[in-house]
CSV table of C-alpha atoms in Angstrom, one decimal:
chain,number,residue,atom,x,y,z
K,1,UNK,CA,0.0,0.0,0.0
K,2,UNK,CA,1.2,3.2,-0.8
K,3,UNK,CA,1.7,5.7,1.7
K,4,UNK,CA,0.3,9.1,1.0
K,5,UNK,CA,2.9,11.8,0.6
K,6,UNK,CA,3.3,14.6,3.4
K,7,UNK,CA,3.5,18.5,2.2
K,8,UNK,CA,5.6,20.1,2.9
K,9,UNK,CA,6.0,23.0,5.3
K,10,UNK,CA,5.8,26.0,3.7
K,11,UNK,CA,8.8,28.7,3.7
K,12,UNK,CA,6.3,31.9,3.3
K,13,UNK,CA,5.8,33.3,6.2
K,14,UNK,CA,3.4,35.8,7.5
K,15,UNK,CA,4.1,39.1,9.0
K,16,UNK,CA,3.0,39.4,12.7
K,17,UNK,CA,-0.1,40.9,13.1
K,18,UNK,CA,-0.3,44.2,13.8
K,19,UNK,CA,-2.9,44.5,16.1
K,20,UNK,CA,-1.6,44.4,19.5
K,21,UNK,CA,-3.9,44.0,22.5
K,22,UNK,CA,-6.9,43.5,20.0
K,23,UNK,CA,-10.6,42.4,21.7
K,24,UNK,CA,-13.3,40.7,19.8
K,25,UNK,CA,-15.7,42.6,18.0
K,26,UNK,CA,-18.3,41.7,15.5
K,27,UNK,CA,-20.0,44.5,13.4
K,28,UNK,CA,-20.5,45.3,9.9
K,29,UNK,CA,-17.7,46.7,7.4
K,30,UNK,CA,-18.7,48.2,4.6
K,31,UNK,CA,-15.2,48.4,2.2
K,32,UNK,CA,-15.4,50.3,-0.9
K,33,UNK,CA,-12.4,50.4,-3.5
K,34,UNK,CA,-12.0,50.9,-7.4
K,35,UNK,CA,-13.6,47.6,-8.2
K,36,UNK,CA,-17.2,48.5,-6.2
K,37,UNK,CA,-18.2,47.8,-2.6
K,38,UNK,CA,-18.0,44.4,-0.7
K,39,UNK,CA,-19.4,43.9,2.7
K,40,UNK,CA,-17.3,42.3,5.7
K,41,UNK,CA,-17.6,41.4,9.3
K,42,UNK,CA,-15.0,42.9,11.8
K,43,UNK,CA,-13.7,40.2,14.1
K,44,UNK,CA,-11.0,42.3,16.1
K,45,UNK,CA,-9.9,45.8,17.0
K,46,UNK,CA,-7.5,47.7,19.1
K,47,UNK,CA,-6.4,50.9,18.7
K,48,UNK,CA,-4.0,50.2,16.1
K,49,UNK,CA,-6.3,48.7,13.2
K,50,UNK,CA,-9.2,46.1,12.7
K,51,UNK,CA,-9.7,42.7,11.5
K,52,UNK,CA,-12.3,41.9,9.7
K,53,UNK,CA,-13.5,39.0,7.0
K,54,UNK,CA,-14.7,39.0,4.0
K,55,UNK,CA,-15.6,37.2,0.2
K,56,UNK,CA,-12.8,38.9,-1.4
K,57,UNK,CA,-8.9,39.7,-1.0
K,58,UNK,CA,-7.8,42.7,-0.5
K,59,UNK,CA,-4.4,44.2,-1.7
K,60,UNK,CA,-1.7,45.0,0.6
K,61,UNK,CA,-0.4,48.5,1.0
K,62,UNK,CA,-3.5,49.5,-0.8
K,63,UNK,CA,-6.1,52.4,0.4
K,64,UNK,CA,-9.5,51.6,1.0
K,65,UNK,CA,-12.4,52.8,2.1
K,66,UNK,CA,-14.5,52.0,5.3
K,67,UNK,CA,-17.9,52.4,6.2
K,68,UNK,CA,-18.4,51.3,9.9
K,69,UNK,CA,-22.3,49.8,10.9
K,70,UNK,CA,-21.8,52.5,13.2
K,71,UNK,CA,-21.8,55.0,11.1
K,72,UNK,CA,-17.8,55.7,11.1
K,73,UNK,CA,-16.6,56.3,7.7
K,74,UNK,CA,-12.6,56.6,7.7
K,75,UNK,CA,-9.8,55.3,5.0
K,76,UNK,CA,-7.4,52.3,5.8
K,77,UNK,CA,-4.1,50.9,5.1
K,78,UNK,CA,-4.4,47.1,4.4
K,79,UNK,CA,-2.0,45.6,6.1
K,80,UNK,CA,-1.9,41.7,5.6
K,81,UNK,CA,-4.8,39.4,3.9
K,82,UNK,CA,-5.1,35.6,3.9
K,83,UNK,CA,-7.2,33.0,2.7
K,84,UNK,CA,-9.1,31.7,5.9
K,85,UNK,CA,-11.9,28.8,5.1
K,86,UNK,CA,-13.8,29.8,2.0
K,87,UNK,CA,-13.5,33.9,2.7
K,88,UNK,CA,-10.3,36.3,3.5
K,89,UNK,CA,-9.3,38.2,6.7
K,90,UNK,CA,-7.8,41.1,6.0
K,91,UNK,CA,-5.8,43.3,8.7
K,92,UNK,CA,-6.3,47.0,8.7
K,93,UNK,CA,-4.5,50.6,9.9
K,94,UNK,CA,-6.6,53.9,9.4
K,95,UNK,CA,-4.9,55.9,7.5
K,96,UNK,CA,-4.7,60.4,8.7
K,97,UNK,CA,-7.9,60.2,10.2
K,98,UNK,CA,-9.0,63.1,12.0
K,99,UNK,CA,-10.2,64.1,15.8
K,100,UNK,CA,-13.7,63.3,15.2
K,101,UNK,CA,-13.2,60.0,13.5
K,102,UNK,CA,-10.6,59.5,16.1
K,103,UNK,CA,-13.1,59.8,18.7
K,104,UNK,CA,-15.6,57.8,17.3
K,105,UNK,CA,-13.1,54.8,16.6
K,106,UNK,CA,-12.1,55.0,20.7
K,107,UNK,CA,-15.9,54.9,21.1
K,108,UNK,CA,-16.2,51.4,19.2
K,109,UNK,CA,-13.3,50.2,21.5
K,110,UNK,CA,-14.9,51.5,24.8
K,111,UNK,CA,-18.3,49.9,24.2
């Protein structure tokens, strides 16, 4: 009988997250870029950036846009996206966001 080969590990690895000290969340992301809108669920936050997941990849060191169920609307860098299951988590860092939006991020952490 033959014996089914093993695969081998891979050599790519990923960058550490960058969300340190993130707590669960679950809300609704709205993410709009040049090729329409898509909607995802946030998983994570901290006050660094926000996880969230998704039907589609999103490409690193692009800029998106983020509509918050909140109400929160605010630009991000993505900063890492993987497959996960059969959709993508993708890793994000607002990008110059200003006091209000500021505010109103800190507020989604506090609640």
């Amino acid at each position: 009988r033959a014996q089914a080969a093993k695969a081998a590990p891979s050599l790519v690895v990923p960058p550490p997250t960058g969300l340190t000290q993130a707590r669960p969340v679950d809300f609704g992301v709205a993410v709009t870029t040049r090729s329409g809108r898509v909607a995802y669920r946030a998983t994570a936050m901290s006050t660094t950036g926000l996880r969230m997941e998704g039907p589609a990849p999103q490409v690193e060191r692009q800029l998106i846009n983020l509509e918050l169920e909140a109400g929160t609307k605010l630009c991000a860098a993505v900063k890492r996206c993987w497959p996960h299951q059969d959709s993508y988590v993708v890793e994000v860092q607002p990008f110059a966001i200003d006091r209000k939006t500021q505010a109103e991020w800190s507020g989604l952490l506090a609640a």
